[in-house]
Amino acid sequence: MNALLKTLAHAMTVGGLMASACLVATSSVWADVSSIADNVHYGAASCAGGACHGKSSRQDNRTVWLNEHRIWRSQDYHSRAYKTLLSPASKLIAAKLGLASAHTADICLDCHADNVPKDKRGPEFSLNDGVGCEACHGGSENWIKTHDDKGNTHADNIANGLYPSEQPVARAQLCLSCHLGTPEKFTTHRIMGAGHPRLSFELENFTTNQPPHFSVDDDYRDRKGDFEGVQLWLSGQLEGSRQFLKMLGSSYFTGSRGMPEFSLYDCQSCHHGLDPNDLRWYTERRQQGIEPGSLRLADHHFRTLQLISQELSPAKTAALKKAIDQLVLAGQGDPKAMATTVTQLQGLIDELGAQWRGLSVSTANVKALRKRLVGEAASRRMVDYGTAEQGLLSIVTLTEYLGEADRLANSLDQLFNGLGNDETFRPKAYQRAAKAVQGSF
Ligand code: HEC
Ligand code: HEC
Ligand code: HEC
Ligand code: HEC
């Protein structure tokens, strides 16, 4: 996790994101992220007009803020995603990969810009916009003229090709398509080895850090429904697992040279120091069939899911744990077992998703979930940086839901300091930090 994320993870008070801890779930639609490229993209400039989304300050008397373009341009890293491809770091990555340049290579543009086909680019479209409005909201060809008409509804806009990014599942799929990757665009270990940063994602924290250019107020709920709160976090966890299963079920697992793609494993499964007093393997791993010195799949989403299931779906936990153990074992390099387990786990995750979407998650549930996450950190089981990081981002999110960020600021700081970053992470130090603050949660 970079320093910015760490700082921002503490400052999650941006307008409207605070939600009461007792939330009744609303229905959720499935969307297809690829539909974003169905219609012509007119470019961020076409949204930037002074009467449109280009105002210099937030208009509280209007339905939407109308300064979205300003926020995106000045605070949102997505607006500089293309420029990043011109940086010395990107030049070096491109050179190492044998690419002519990063800013002309589809493999980079697919995540760092709105890289729709040429026939879907309107007159004001510019790759320079990086991840522009329509990379998230969908091509505006059929809604740009009508979306602010009186009497026009959100459902009308969606029918005209607006992406339903207010829906937790759809939003998670959207963000994860770049922040985790898909079989069509993925930061392989070859790209990582050339210098690309490791990717990490947690929907709620990243929504806050973007930062948001919307607020979930009464008017928003009237137009779109109430989709914030614990449901957003749950959807992020479920979709993170599902998206990762997609990668495991793809040819990336069978690999091009008889070896699975290394990016499917926890980076620290291979990259960590060898201090004999701080080794990663612990005996419970043997139950998963993981002997000392084995590769460990990047199983952080599944680990969190298992903890959530213990709290929200205890009857399903044993089956889930078994399937996750089988997945991790198949991850040792058994494509046939992997294919079977991926299908089975997808089924279980669908069942959990259906159950959780209909659930009213109480304050007591949220507290108990957080206790489990902190407890896991205080055990000897969060030994991979990816798992520890995902757990801590979730602890932050749940603490925000409970409105306890101020009271627990000190404890959260200690956890962040104990975690360090992916270079400095030491399982023992993190365990110590978690043990020291466990009582306060
Ligand atoms: C089309 C690909 C794409 C999509 C979709 C996307 N992102 Fe990003 N995101 C990026 C890229 C690329 C960067 C890095 C930009 C840079 O620094 O050059 C980034 C950066 C970020 C950052 C800053 C990370 C940091 O290091 O501080 C946040 C926060 C973020 N995205 C949140 C989101 C959220 C929330 C969503 C979904 C609503 C989302 N992103 C959807 C590609 C995408
Ligand atoms: C699967 C999507 C994806 C692909 C493919 C991808 N990137 Fe990224 N890249 C991201 C995201 C997301 C981030 C932001 C990571 C974060 O901060 O969490 C990022 C961050 C970066 C950064 C660090 C930016 C900063 O300010 O620290 C560089 C440099 C970079 N990418 C270059 C490239 C290059 C060059 C390519 C092509 C070889 C490429 N990326 C391909 C998604 C992608
Ligand atoms: C990385 C993804 C991303 C990018 C880029 C992005 N948005 Fe958004 N936007 C969101 C999300 C997520 C929401 C909140 C969910 C929703 O209401 O759809 C949102 C909400 C909105 C809303 C609705 C607010 C409301 O009250 O209903 C407007 C308007 C908007 N964005 C405009 C823009 C404009 C204009 C740009 C470009 C300057 C832009 N967005 C760029 C993700 C993005
Ligand atoms: C299966 C073991 C394995 C896993 C898992 C793995 N790597 Fe690697 N990595 C290697 C090997 C082997 C090399 C090449 C040896 C070297 O140069 O250090 C390497 C090289 C690298 C390098 C370049 C090092 C250099 O000095 O040139 C980076 C950066 C890197 N890996 C990042 C990652 C990231 C990020 C992840 C997780 C997404 C990851 N690795 C997962 C085995 C692994």
XYZ file of C-alpha atoms and ligand atoms in Angstrom:
613
model
C 0.000 0.000 0.000
C 1.421 3.389 -0.816
C 1.751 6.255 1.623
C -1.136 8.163 0.090
C -3.557 5.334 0.586
C -2.438 4.995 4.154
C -3.058 8.645 4.910
C -6.340 8.725 3.091
C -7.582 5.547 4.645
C -7.687 7.509 7.878
C -9.527 10.452 6.481
C -12.628 8.713 5.291
C -14.997 11.482 6.131
C -15.694 12.716 2.619
C -19.241 13.943 2.155
C -21.935 11.393 2.295
C -19.945 8.225 2.615
C -20.691 7.781 6.254
C -23.469 5.320 6.649
C -25.304 3.902 9.575
C -24.104 0.477 10.526
C -27.537 -1.039 10.243
C -28.337 -1.271 6.613
C -30.979 -3.172 4.811
C -29.676 -4.399 1.530
C -31.299 -3.386 -1.698
C -31.494 -5.426 -4.832
C -28.515 -5.418 -7.082
C -28.181 -5.681 -10.829
C -25.475 -7.400 -12.774
C -23.846 -5.338 -15.428
C -21.394 -6.186 -18.120
C -18.307 -3.989 -17.935
C -17.668 -4.569 -21.639
C -20.909 -2.642 -22.374
C -18.915 0.515 -21.527
C -17.379 0.280 -24.999
C -20.683 -0.320 -26.828
C -21.379 3.316 -27.679
C -19.336 6.274 -28.909
C -17.212 8.053 -26.248
C -17.278 11.830 -26.667
C -14.378 12.512 -24.286
C -14.078 14.282 -20.927
C -14.002 17.682 -22.649
C -17.621 17.160 -23.695
C -18.616 16.966 -19.978
C -16.507 19.954 -18.896
C -18.756 22.836 -19.969
C -19.455 25.603 -17.438
C -23.147 24.734 -17.481
C -22.369 21.018 -17.201
C -19.879 19.203 -14.947
C -17.173 21.860 -15.152
C -18.162 24.262 -12.357
C -15.404 25.373 -10.019
C -17.261 24.542 -6.835
C -19.874 22.135 -5.616
C -23.482 23.213 -6.282
C -25.422 22.031 -3.276
C -28.740 23.229 -4.630
C -28.478 20.939 -7.653
C -29.074 17.201 -8.009
C -25.412 16.520 -8.711
C -22.324 18.508 -7.699
C -21.533 19.805 -11.216
C -17.831 20.227 -10.328
C -17.093 16.566 -11.136
C -14.728 17.496 -13.948
C -12.773 19.831 -11.670
C -12.421 17.155 -8.992
C -11.422 14.536 -11.515
C -8.934 16.839 -13.217
C -7.262 18.114 -10.022
C -7.605 15.370 -7.391
C -8.362 12.091 -9.105
C -5.368 10.014 -10.224
C -7.450 8.621 -13.089
C -7.063 11.907 -14.971
C -3.289 11.467 -15.003
C -3.283 7.743 -15.796
C -2.288 8.345 -19.417
C 0.431 10.844 -18.451
C 1.864 8.160 -16.206
C 2.631 6.220 -19.376
C 4.969 9.033 -20.432
C 6.910 8.974 -17.139
C 10.488 7.738 -16.785
C 9.158 4.732 -14.827
C 6.847 3.771 -17.687
C 9.575 4.308 -20.268
C 11.756 1.900 -18.338
C 8.950 -0.674 -18.071
C 8.277 -0.393 -21.809
C 11.955 -0.749 -22.666
C 12.295 -3.835 -20.462
C 9.236 -5.381 -22.119
C 10.535 -4.588 -25.595
C 7.593 -2.271 -26.335
C 8.095 0.659 -28.715
C 6.505 2.902 -26.046
C 4.096 2.553 -23.140
C 1.678 5.241 -24.355
C 1.067 3.458 -27.648
C 0.873 -0.104 -26.316
C -2.631 -1.529 -25.851
C -1.470 -3.544 -22.845
C -0.815 -0.273 -21.017
C -3.589 1.839 -22.568
C -6.271 -0.725 -21.719
C -6.007 0.245 -18.031
C -4.396 3.693 -18.182
C -6.786 5.260 -20.707
C -10.240 4.898 -22.190
C -8.892 2.660 -24.936
C -12.087 2.058 -26.931
C -11.856 1.078 -30.602
C -11.245 3.929 -33.074
C -14.821 3.849 -34.413
C -16.078 4.531 -30.866
C -14.118 7.783 -30.446
C -16.041 11.014 -30.941
C -14.555 14.334 -32.153
C -13.505 15.524 -28.670
C -12.248 12.131 -27.509
C -8.649 12.121 -26.352
C -6.500 9.304 -25.021
C -4.807 12.045 -23.025
C -7.832 12.088 -20.702
C -6.547 8.867 -19.201
C -9.336 7.103 -17.335
C -11.994 9.649 -18.291
C -15.649 9.989 -17.401
C -16.848 7.489 -19.983
C -14.291 4.828 -18.995
C -16.457 4.458 -15.872
C -19.834 5.840 -16.937
C -19.990 4.254 -20.390
C -20.057 5.796 -23.851
C -22.400 8.794 -23.828
C -23.541 8.583 -27.460
C -27.143 7.790 -26.546
C -27.528 9.678 -23.270
C -25.446 12.839 -23.496
C -28.274 14.910 -24.987
C -31.046 13.607 -22.757
C -29.528 12.773 -19.366
C -30.361 16.161 -17.845
C -33.822 16.481 -19.409
C -36.703 17.048 -17.021
C -38.638 13.847 -16.478
C -35.690 11.752 -17.604
C -34.954 9.020 -15.028
C -31.830 7.141 -14.035
C -33.424 4.013 -15.520
C -33.788 5.876 -18.844
C -30.085 6.728 -18.762
C -29.117 3.157 -18.055
C -31.313 1.982 -20.922
C -29.354 4.463 -23.055
C -26.000 2.996 -22.097
C -25.008 4.711 -18.822
C -23.113 2.175 -16.731
C -24.930 1.440 -13.408
C -21.939 2.362 -11.232
C -24.173 3.041 -8.212
C -24.857 -0.702 -7.924
C -22.255 -2.253 -5.603
C -21.709 -5.363 -7.710
C -21.492 -3.408 -10.959
C -19.154 -0.866 -9.357
C -16.914 -3.584 -7.948
C -16.714 -5.252 -11.352
C -15.878 -1.921 -12.977
C -13.041 -1.002 -10.620
C -11.637 -4.527 -10.415
C -11.476 -4.794 -14.209
C -8.420 -2.516 -13.950
C -7.398 -2.825 -10.293
C -7.198 -6.616 -10.337
C -7.381 -7.304 -14.067
C -9.283 -9.667 -16.329
C -8.206 -12.425 -18.694
C -8.246 -9.699 -21.398
C -5.981 -7.259 -19.513
C -3.724 -8.359 -16.711
C -0.515 -7.174 -15.077
C 1.424 -10.371 -15.510
C 4.587 -11.150 -13.578
C 6.494 -10.210 -16.715
C 5.022 -6.687 -16.391
C 5.641 -6.679 -12.621
C 9.190 -7.904 -13.181
C 9.711 -4.947 -15.531
C 8.789 -2.629 -12.644
C 4.992 -2.243 -12.502
C 3.732 -1.721 -8.922
C 1.832 -4.531 -7.273
C -1.932 -3.958 -7.458
C -4.193 -3.967 -4.426
C -7.814 -2.986 -4.060
C -10.603 -2.672 -1.520
C -13.777 -1.112 -2.885
C -14.781 1.079 0.038
C -11.330 2.566 0.713
C -10.689 3.153 -2.967
C -14.103 4.752 -3.456
C -13.205 7.202 -0.705
C -9.680 7.786 -1.954
C -10.610 8.405 -5.573
C -12.030 10.857 -4.180
C -15.799 10.668 -4.783
C -17.511 13.357 -6.854
C -20.948 12.455 -5.524
C -22.754 12.237 -2.223
C -25.334 9.721 -1.162
C -28.029 12.034 0.180
C -31.816 11.785 0.166
C -32.044 13.024 -3.374
C -29.468 10.473 -4.535
C -31.350 7.677 -2.797
C -34.578 8.784 -4.445
C -33.003 8.682 -7.869
C -30.767 5.635 -7.537
C -31.443 3.714 -4.333
C -29.406 3.237 -1.184
C -26.295 1.328 -2.084
C -23.637 2.509 0.302
C -22.592 1.006 3.576
C -21.582 -2.513 4.451
C -23.061 -3.792 1.199
C -20.373 -1.967 -0.750
C -17.636 -3.640 1.240
C -19.306 -7.058 0.958
C -19.711 -6.667 -2.803
C -16.064 -5.707 -3.131
C -15.011 -8.858 -1.273
C -17.350 -11.131 -3.236
C -16.421 -9.658 -6.608
C -12.704 -9.640 -5.786
C -12.979 -13.381 -5.140
C -15.057 -13.975 -8.241
C -12.743 -11.959 -10.484
C -9.711 -13.768 -9.131
C -11.418 -17.124 -9.740
C -11.893 -16.018 -13.342
C -8.147 -15.562 -13.603
C -7.529 -18.989 -12.042
C -9.982 -20.568 -14.487
C -8.260 -18.918 -17.455
C -5.249 -19.977 -19.501
C -3.142 -17.857 -17.117
C -3.284 -20.728 -14.652
C -2.296 -23.397 -17.127
C 0.466 -20.981 -18.151
C 2.372 -20.585 -21.364
C 5.505 -22.420 -20.341
C 4.005 -25.193 -18.297
C 4.126 -22.968 -15.205
C 1.209 -20.975 -13.805
C 1.404 -17.198 -14.101
C 3.362 -15.976 -11.038
C 1.025 -12.980 -10.540
C -1.637 -15.425 -9.338
C 0.505 -16.149 -6.269
C 1.154 -14.036 -3.276
C 4.199 -11.968 -4.216
C 5.762 -12.738 -0.852
C 5.352 -16.423 -1.434
C 8.597 -15.967 -3.358
C 9.798 -12.465 -2.513
C 10.694 -12.197 1.156
C 13.650 -12.331 3.485
C 14.883 -15.573 4.990
C 15.179 -14.622 8.659
C 14.783 -17.989 10.431
C 12.998 -16.227 13.302
C 10.308 -14.799 11.058
C 9.320 -17.484 8.598
C 5.858 -17.630 7.031
C 4.825 -21.236 7.266
C 2.604 -22.262 10.186
C 1.336 -25.712 11.015
C -2.330 -25.179 10.141
C -1.134 -24.878 6.552
C -0.572 -28.606 6.560
C -4.347 -29.148 6.725
C -4.544 -27.319 3.413
C -1.891 -29.664 2.031
C 0.650 -26.852 2.033
C 4.032 -28.162 3.167
C 6.840 -25.819 4.239
C 8.474 -24.255 1.211
C 5.398 -24.436 -1.070
C 3.939 -21.760 -3.312
C 0.965 -19.920 -1.866
C -1.843 -18.688 -4.061
C -2.854 -15.035 -3.580
C -5.781 -16.149 -1.465
C -6.459 -12.899 0.417
C -9.988 -12.367 -0.902
C -10.984 -15.905 0.022
C -9.511 -15.563 3.499
C -11.616 -12.487 4.190
C -14.663 -14.174 2.671
C -14.207 -17.110 5.027
C -14.184 -14.799 8.050
C -17.310 -13.013 6.813
C -19.022 -16.316 6.250
C -18.276 -17.403 9.832
C -20.227 -14.373 10.968
C -23.010 -14.052 8.407
C -23.451 -17.577 7.014
C -22.126 -20.021 9.630
C -23.965 -22.932 8.016
C -21.990 -22.490 4.816
C -18.569 -21.933 6.367
C -17.419 -25.556 6.469
C -18.140 -26.066 2.760
C -16.497 -22.757 1.918
C -13.376 -23.538 3.924
C -13.089 -26.944 2.285
C -13.380 -25.451 -1.198
C -10.811 -22.740 -0.404
C -8.394 -25.355 0.961
C -8.864 -27.385 -2.225
C -8.264 -24.281 -4.313
C -5.037 -23.478 -2.514
C -3.911 -27.083 -2.941
C -4.818 -27.122 -6.643
C -2.787 -23.902 -6.835
C 0.307 -26.050 -6.404
C -0.061 -26.769 -10.104
C -2.963 -29.142 -10.769
C -4.999 -27.641 -13.655
C -7.698 -30.317 -13.564
C -8.340 -29.949 -9.837
C -8.198 -26.174 -10.297
C -10.936 -26.195 -12.934
C -13.229 -28.308 -10.732
C -12.589 -26.221 -7.630
C -13.060 -22.917 -9.443
C -16.542 -24.017 -10.595
C -17.457 -25.274 -7.148
C -16.261 -22.127 -5.399
C -18.040 -19.895 -7.915
C -21.261 -21.691 -7.012
C -20.683 -21.192 -3.290
C -19.848 -17.521 -3.760
C -23.056 -17.040 -5.766
C -25.014 -18.562 -2.886
C -23.268 -16.348 -0.329
C -23.810 -13.278 -2.506
C -27.520 -13.977 -2.840
C -27.805 -14.476 0.924
C -25.787 -11.384 1.887
C -27.589 -9.057 -0.487
C -30.839 -9.822 1.277
C -29.347 -9.377 4.721
C -29.704 -6.642 7.269
C -26.201 -6.382 8.717
C -26.474 -5.213 12.315
C -24.011 -3.141 14.293
C -23.329 -6.263 16.360
C -22.481 -8.166 13.159
C -20.106 -5.429 12.039
C -18.379 -5.362 15.437
C -18.036 -9.130 15.468
C -16.666 -9.128 11.917
C -14.073 -6.565 12.860
C -13.125 -8.573 15.941
C -12.549 -11.615 13.747
C -10.343 -9.629 11.369
C -8.261 -8.132 14.191
C -8.115 -11.557 15.844
C -6.802 -13.092 12.634
C -4.111 -10.407 12.478
C -3.156 -11.117 16.088
C -2.859 -14.818 15.305
C 0.086 -16.200 13.405
C -2.037 -16.576 10.275
C -1.705 -13.256 8.445
C 1.731 -13.998 7.142
C 1.368 -12.726 3.585
C 1.404 -9.004 2.962
C -1.567 -9.206 0.569
C -3.721 -10.924 3.182
C -2.659 -8.603 5.991
C -3.255 -5.535 3.823
C -6.717 -6.660 2.693
C -7.606 -7.436 6.300
C -6.474 -4.022 7.517
C -8.332 -2.139 4.769
C -11.436 -4.042 5.845
C -10.826 -3.183 9.507
C -10.627 0.505 8.516
C -13.836 0.259 6.505
C -15.786 -1.420 9.293
C -14.458 1.086 11.826
C -15.786 3.877 9.603
C -19.195 2.236 9.442
C -19.278 2.124 13.200
C -18.337 5.810 13.399
C -15.321 4.926 15.551
C -12.505 6.255 13.376
C -11.647 9.012 15.832
C -11.819 6.864 18.923
C -9.644 4.190 17.295
C -7.300 6.434 15.295
C -4.391 5.488 17.514
C -5.000 1.750 17.212
C -5.373 1.997 13.428
C -2.099 3.933 13.261
C -0.356 1.204 15.213
C -1.718 -1.408 12.834
C -0.572 0.565 9.778
C 2.861 1.026 11.321
C 3.025 -2.684 12.144
C 2.028 -3.576 8.599
C 4.596 -1.338 6.924
C 4.693 -1.782 3.150
C 5.348 -4.723 0.863
C 9.077 -4.158 1.223
C 9.233 -3.851 4.994
C 6.402 -6.197 6.063
C 7.367 -8.660 8.795
C 4.659 -11.080 9.963
C 5.868 -11.041 13.574
C 5.901 -7.251 13.844
C 2.368 -7.079 12.432
C 1.164 -9.775 14.796
C 2.692 -7.873 17.726
C 0.978 -4.635 16.667
C -2.364 -6.413 16.322
C -2.007 -8.077 19.725
C -1.231 -4.735 21.338
C -4.411 -3.072 20.059
C -6.740 -6.081 19.949
C -8.454 -5.102 23.172
C -9.511 -1.692 21.877
C -11.650 -3.098 19.040
C -9.980 1.788 -16.963
C -9.231 1.330 -15.801
C -9.651 1.771 -14.418
C -10.904 1.700 -13.849
C -12.201 1.224 -14.484
C -10.750 2.168 -12.499
N -9.459 2.525 -12.250
Fe -8.725 3.340 -10.533
N -6.897 3.549 -11.408
C -6.565 3.119 -12.670
C -5.188 3.466 -12.950
C -4.411 3.157 -14.225
C -4.700 4.138 -11.808
C -3.303 4.737 -11.609
C -3.312 6.128 -12.141
C -1.935 6.765 -12.083
O -1.459 7.086 -10.982
O -1.348 6.954 -13.151
C -5.814 4.173 -10.858
C -5.742 4.767 -9.595
C -6.755 4.734 -8.659
C -6.649 5.252 -7.326
C -5.414 5.898 -6.719
C -4.556 4.793 -6.156
C -3.410 5.261 -5.331
O -2.323 4.715 -5.513
O -3.615 6.126 -4.496
C -7.842 5.014 -6.696
C -8.195 5.363 -5.282
C -8.701 4.344 -7.657
N -8.009 4.199 -8.832
C -9.998 3.955 -7.399
C -10.849 3.402 -8.351
C -12.236 3.083 -8.116
C -12.976 3.262 -6.819
C -12.727 2.602 -9.295
C -14.144 2.152 -9.599
C -15.186 3.108 -9.336
C -11.654 2.626 -10.265
N -10.529 3.095 -9.650
C -11.797 2.229 -11.577
C -7.382 2.458 -13.564
C -8.742 2.277 -13.401
C -4.749 -4.499 -15.430
C -4.601 -3.062 -15.518
C -3.248 -2.447 -15.763
C -2.371 -2.695 -16.782
C -2.500 -3.764 -17.863
C -1.289 -1.771 -16.619
N -1.478 -0.996 -15.507
Fe -0.192 0.394 -14.740
N -1.397 0.604 -13.110
C -2.649 0.063 -12.972
C -3.224 0.507 -11.733
C -4.613 0.125 -11.205
C -2.271 1.323 -11.104
C -2.399 2.027 -9.762
C -1.969 1.089 -8.684
C -2.281 1.598 -7.292
O -1.770 2.664 -6.935
O -3.027 0.933 -6.578
C -1.130 1.359 -12.007
C 0.056 2.059 -11.749
C 1.095 2.201 -12.660
C 2.295 2.961 -12.424
C 2.646 3.700 -11.132
C 2.014 5.057 -11.166
C 2.406 5.905 -9.991
O 2.142 7.100 -10.070
O 2.950 5.405 -9.015
C 3.045 2.914 -13.563
C 4.388 3.582 -13.830
C 2.310 2.098 -14.519
N 1.149 1.685 -13.933
C 2.719 1.843 -15.824
C 2.123 0.879 -16.644
C 2.669 0.468 -17.921
C 3.918 1.040 -18.560
C 1.845 -0.525 -18.399
C 2.011 -1.342 -19.658
C 3.194 -2.151 -19.735
C 0.796 -0.721 -17.400
N 0.985 0.176 -16.386
C -0.206 -1.666 -17.508
C -3.282 -0.801 -13.838
C -2.682 -1.368 -14.959
C -12.991 5.715 -11.927
C -14.372 5.804 -12.264
C -15.040 7.139 -12.491
C -14.613 8.161 -13.285
C -13.333 8.239 -14.071
C -15.646 9.162 -13.238
N -16.653 8.751 -12.422
Fe -18.378 9.788 -12.045
N -18.918 8.350 -10.695
C -18.212 7.200 -10.422
C -18.880 6.480 -9.366
C -18.421 5.170 -8.764
C -20.029 7.237 -9.016
C -21.036 6.934 -7.895
C -22.014 5.907 -8.318
C -23.063 6.440 -9.215
O -23.906 7.245 -8.740
O -23.068 6.081 -10.403
C -20.039 8.383 -9.903
C -21.046 9.339 -9.922
C -21.102 10.392 -10.812
C -22.214 11.285 -10.949
C -23.565 11.127 -10.290
C -23.769 11.854 -9.012
C -25.183 11.682 -8.529
O -25.515 12.330 -7.532
O -25.973 10.940 -9.119
C -21.879 12.215 -11.905
C -22.715 13.365 -12.379
C -20.558 11.882 -12.372
N -20.107 10.756 -11.703
C -19.866 12.564 -13.343
C -18.583 12.267 -13.762
C -17.820 13.077 -14.699
C -18.330 14.336 -15.375
C -16.626 12.477 -14.845
C -15.436 12.945 -15.656
C -14.992 14.304 -15.448
C -16.637 11.273 -14.018
N -17.839 11.196 -13.382
C -15.580 10.372 -13.926
C -17.060 6.769 -11.042
C -16.316 7.522 -11.943
C 6.732 -18.180 -8.047
C 7.600 -17.215 -7.437
C 7.294 -15.756 -7.643
C 6.149 -15.084 -7.323
C 4.872 -15.637 -6.714
C 6.371 -13.705 -7.654
N 7.633 -13.550 -8.147
Fe 8.488 -11.816 -8.747
N 10.161 -12.837 -9.336
C 10.338 -14.196 -9.223
C 11.566 -14.561 -9.870
C 12.122 -15.965 -9.994
C 12.117 -13.361 -10.375
C 13.404 -13.196 -11.157
C 14.567 -13.218 -10.243
C 15.042 -11.879 -9.890
O 15.439 -11.121 -10.773
O 14.992 -11.533 -8.668
C 11.199 -12.300 -10.003
C 11.391 -10.972 -10.284
C 10.564 -9.944 -9.887
C 10.861 -8.553 -10.027
C 12.115 -7.974 -10.644
C 13.239 -8.088 -9.709
C 14.551 -7.585 -10.327
O 15.426 -7.277 -9.524
O 14.650 -7.502 -11.545
C 9.817 -7.862 -9.512
C 9.662 -6.360 -9.428
C 8.854 -8.831 -9.062
N 9.341 -10.080 -9.304
C 7.637 -8.517 -8.500
C 6.673 -9.463 -8.125
C 5.337 -9.133 -7.708
C 4.765 -7.736 -7.582
C 4.709 -10.326 -7.447
C 3.273 -10.551 -7.001
C 2.231 -10.041 -7.874
C 5.671 -11.374 -7.686
N 6.841 -10.804 -8.121
C 5.422 -12.712 -7.491
C 9.489 -15.084 -8.603
C 8.236 -14.789 -8.166
